[in-house]
mmCIF file of C-alpha atoms in Angstrom:
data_model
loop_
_atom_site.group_PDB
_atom_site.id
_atom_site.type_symbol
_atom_site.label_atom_id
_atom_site.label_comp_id
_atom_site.label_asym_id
_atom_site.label_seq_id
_atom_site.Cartn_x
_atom_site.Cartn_y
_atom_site.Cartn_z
ATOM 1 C CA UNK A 1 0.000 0.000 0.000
ATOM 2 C CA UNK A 2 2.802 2.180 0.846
ATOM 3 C CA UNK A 3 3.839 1.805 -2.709
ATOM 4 C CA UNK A 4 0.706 3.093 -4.545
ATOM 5 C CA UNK A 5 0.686 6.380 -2.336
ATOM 6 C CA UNK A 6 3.883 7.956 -4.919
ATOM 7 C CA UNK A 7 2.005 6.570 -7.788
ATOM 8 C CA UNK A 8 -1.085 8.148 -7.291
ATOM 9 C CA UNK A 9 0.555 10.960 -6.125
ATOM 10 C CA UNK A 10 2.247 10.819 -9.598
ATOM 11 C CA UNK A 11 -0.730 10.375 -11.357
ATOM 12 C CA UNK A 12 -2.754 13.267 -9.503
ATOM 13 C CA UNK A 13 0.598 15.522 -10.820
ATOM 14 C CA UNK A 14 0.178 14.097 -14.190
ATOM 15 C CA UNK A 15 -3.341 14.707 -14.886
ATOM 16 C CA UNK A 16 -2.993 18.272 -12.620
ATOM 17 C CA UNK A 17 -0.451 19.156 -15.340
ATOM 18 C CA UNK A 18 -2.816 18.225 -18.705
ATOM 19 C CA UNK A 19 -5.335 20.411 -17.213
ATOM 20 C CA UNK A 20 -3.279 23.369 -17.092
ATOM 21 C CA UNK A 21 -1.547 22.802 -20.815
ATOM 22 C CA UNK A 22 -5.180 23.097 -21.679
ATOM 23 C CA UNK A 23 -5.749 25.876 -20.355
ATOM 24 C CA UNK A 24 -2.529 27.176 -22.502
ATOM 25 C CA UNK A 25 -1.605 29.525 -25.128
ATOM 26 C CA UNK A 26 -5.058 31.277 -26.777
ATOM 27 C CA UNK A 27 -6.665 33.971 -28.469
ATOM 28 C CA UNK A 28 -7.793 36.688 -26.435
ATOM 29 C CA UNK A 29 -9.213 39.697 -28.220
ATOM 30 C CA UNK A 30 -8.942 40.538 -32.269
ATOM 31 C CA UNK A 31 -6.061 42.924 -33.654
ATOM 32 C CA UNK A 32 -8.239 45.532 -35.497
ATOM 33 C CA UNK A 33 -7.783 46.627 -39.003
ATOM 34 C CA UNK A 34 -5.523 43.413 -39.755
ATOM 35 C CA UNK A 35 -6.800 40.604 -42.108
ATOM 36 C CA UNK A 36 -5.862 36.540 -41.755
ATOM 37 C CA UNK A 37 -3.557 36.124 -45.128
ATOM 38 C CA UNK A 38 -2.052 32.746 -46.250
ATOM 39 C CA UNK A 39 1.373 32.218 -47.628
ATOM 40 C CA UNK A 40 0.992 31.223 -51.931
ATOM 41 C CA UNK A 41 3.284 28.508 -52.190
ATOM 42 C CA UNK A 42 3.797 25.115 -53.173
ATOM 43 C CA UNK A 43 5.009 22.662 -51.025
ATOM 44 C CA UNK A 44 8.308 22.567 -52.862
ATOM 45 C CA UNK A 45 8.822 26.589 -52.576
ATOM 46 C CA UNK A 46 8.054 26.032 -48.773
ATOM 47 C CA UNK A 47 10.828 23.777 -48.727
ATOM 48 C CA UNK A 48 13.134 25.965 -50.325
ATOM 49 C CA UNK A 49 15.337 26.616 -47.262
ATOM 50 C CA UNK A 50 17.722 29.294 -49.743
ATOM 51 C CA UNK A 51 15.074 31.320 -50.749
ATOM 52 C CA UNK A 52 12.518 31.262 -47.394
ATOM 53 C CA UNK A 53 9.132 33.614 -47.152
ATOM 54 C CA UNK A 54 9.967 36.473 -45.207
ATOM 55 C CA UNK A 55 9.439 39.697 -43.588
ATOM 56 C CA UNK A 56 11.153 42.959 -44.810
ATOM 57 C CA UNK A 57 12.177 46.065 -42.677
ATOM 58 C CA UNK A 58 10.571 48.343 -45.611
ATOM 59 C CA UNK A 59 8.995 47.715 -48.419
ATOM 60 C CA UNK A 60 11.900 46.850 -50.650
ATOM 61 C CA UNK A 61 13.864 43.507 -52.254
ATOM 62 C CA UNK A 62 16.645 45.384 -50.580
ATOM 63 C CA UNK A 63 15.468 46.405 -47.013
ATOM 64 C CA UNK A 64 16.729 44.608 -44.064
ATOM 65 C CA UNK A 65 15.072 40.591 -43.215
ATOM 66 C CA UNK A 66 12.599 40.881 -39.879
ATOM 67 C CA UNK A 67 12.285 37.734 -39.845
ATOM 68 C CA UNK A 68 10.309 34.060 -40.992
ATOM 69 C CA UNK A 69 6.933 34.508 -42.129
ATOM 70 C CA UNK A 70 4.375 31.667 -41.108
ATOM 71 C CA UNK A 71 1.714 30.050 -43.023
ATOM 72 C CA UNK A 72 -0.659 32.616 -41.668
ATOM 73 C CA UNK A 73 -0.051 36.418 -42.105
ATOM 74 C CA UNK A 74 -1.702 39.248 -40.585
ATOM 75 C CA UNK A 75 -1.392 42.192 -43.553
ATOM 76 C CA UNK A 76 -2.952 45.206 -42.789
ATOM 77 C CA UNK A 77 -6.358 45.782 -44.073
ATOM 78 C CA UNK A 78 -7.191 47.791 -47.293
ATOM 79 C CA UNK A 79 -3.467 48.311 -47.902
ATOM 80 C CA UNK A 80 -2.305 48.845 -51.209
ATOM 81 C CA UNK A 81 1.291 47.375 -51.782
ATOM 82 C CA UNK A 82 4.003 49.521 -51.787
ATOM 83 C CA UNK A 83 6.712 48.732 -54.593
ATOM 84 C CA UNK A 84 5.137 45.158 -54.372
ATOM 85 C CA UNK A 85 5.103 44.826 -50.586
ATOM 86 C CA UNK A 86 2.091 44.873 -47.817
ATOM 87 C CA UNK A 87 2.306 46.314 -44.270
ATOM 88 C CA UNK A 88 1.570 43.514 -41.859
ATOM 89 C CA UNK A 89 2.112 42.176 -38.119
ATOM 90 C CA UNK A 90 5.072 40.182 -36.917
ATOM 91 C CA UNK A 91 4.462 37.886 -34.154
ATOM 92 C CA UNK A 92 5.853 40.250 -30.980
ATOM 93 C CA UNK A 93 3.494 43.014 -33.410
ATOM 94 C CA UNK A 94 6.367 44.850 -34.624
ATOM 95 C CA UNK A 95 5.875 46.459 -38.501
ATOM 96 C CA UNK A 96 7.338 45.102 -41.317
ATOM 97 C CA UNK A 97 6.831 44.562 -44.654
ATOM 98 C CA UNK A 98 5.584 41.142 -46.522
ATOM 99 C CA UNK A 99 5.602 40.517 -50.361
ATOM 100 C CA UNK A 100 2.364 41.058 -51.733
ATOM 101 C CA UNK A 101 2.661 37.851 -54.614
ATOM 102 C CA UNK A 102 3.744 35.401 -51.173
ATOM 103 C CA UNK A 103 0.655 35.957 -49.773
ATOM 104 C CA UNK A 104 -2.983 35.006 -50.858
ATOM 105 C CA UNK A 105 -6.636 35.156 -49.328
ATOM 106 C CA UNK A 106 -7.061 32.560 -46.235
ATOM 107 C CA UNK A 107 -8.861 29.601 -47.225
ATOM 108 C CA UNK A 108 -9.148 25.867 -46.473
ATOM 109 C CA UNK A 109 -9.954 23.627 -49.159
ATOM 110 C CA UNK A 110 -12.047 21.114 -47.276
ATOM 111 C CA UNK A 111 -14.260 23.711 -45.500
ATOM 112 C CA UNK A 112 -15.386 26.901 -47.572
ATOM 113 C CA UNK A 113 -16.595 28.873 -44.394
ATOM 114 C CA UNK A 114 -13.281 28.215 -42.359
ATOM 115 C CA UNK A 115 -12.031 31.640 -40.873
ATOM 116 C CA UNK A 116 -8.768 32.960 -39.951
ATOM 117 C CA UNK A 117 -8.722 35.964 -37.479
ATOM 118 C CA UNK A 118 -5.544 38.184 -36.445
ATOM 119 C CA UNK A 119 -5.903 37.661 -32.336
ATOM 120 C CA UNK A 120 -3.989 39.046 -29.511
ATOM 121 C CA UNK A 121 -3.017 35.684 -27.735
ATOM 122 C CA UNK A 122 -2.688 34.847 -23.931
ATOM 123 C CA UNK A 123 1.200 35.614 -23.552
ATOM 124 C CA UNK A 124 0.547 38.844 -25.201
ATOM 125 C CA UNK A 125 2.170 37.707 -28.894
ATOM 126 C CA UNK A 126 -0.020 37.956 -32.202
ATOM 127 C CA UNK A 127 -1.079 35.013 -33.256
ATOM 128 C CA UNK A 128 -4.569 33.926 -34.907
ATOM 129 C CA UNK A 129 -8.303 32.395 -33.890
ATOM 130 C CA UNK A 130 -10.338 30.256 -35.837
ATOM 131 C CA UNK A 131 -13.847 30.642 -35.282
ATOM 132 C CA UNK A 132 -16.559 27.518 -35.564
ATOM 133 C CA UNK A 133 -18.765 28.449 -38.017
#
């Protein structure tokens, strides 16, 4: 009997920590005036580890990198492109600038009404919600 007290003691620790992972990282309010964009590429560009999506400092081939872009983009709404480039939202919601042909509208083949929402997330980073339709 002695021996089952750690276990369950273990177990009570175990399941104590599932509950708060699930409780994690979420969406917490929407970042206005920002649309959900998707990256255009094929799955061979998006493994093209020499020539990766990114963010620009300014809107220029020859500004400064700021950084991966993800498969999801939050690019300013309304925004005409500016020598080819879009305003948009790095993850810690610092500016920079994102190629306008990378990017595309944010859909999901197998469900028409799926939606893709800019959010402010839980630790305070910009991330995105998908609402249930």
């Amino acid at each position: 009997m002695k021996t089952m007290i750690p276990l369950i003691a273990s177990l009570a620790l175990v399941e104590l920590g599932s509950t708060a992972s699930a409780s994690g990282l979420h969406a917490v309010r929407p970042v206005q005036g920002y649309t959900c964009m998707a990256l255009n590429q094929t799955q061979e560009q998006a493994m093209d580890f020499e020539h990766p999506a990114s963010f620009r400092q300014g809107p220029s081939d020859n500004a400064a990198d700021a950084g991966l872009a993800g498969a999801q983009i939050a690019v300013k709404t309304g925004a005409d492109p500016v020598n080819g480039y879009l305003p948009t939202l790095r993850t810690d919601f610092k500016p920079a600038w994102v190629k306008a042909s990378l990017v595309k509208p944010y859909t999901v083949a197998s469900n028409p009404k799926a939606r893709c929402i800019p959010a402010v997330m839980s630790d305070g980073s910009q991330g995105f919600m998908y609402p249930r339709n």
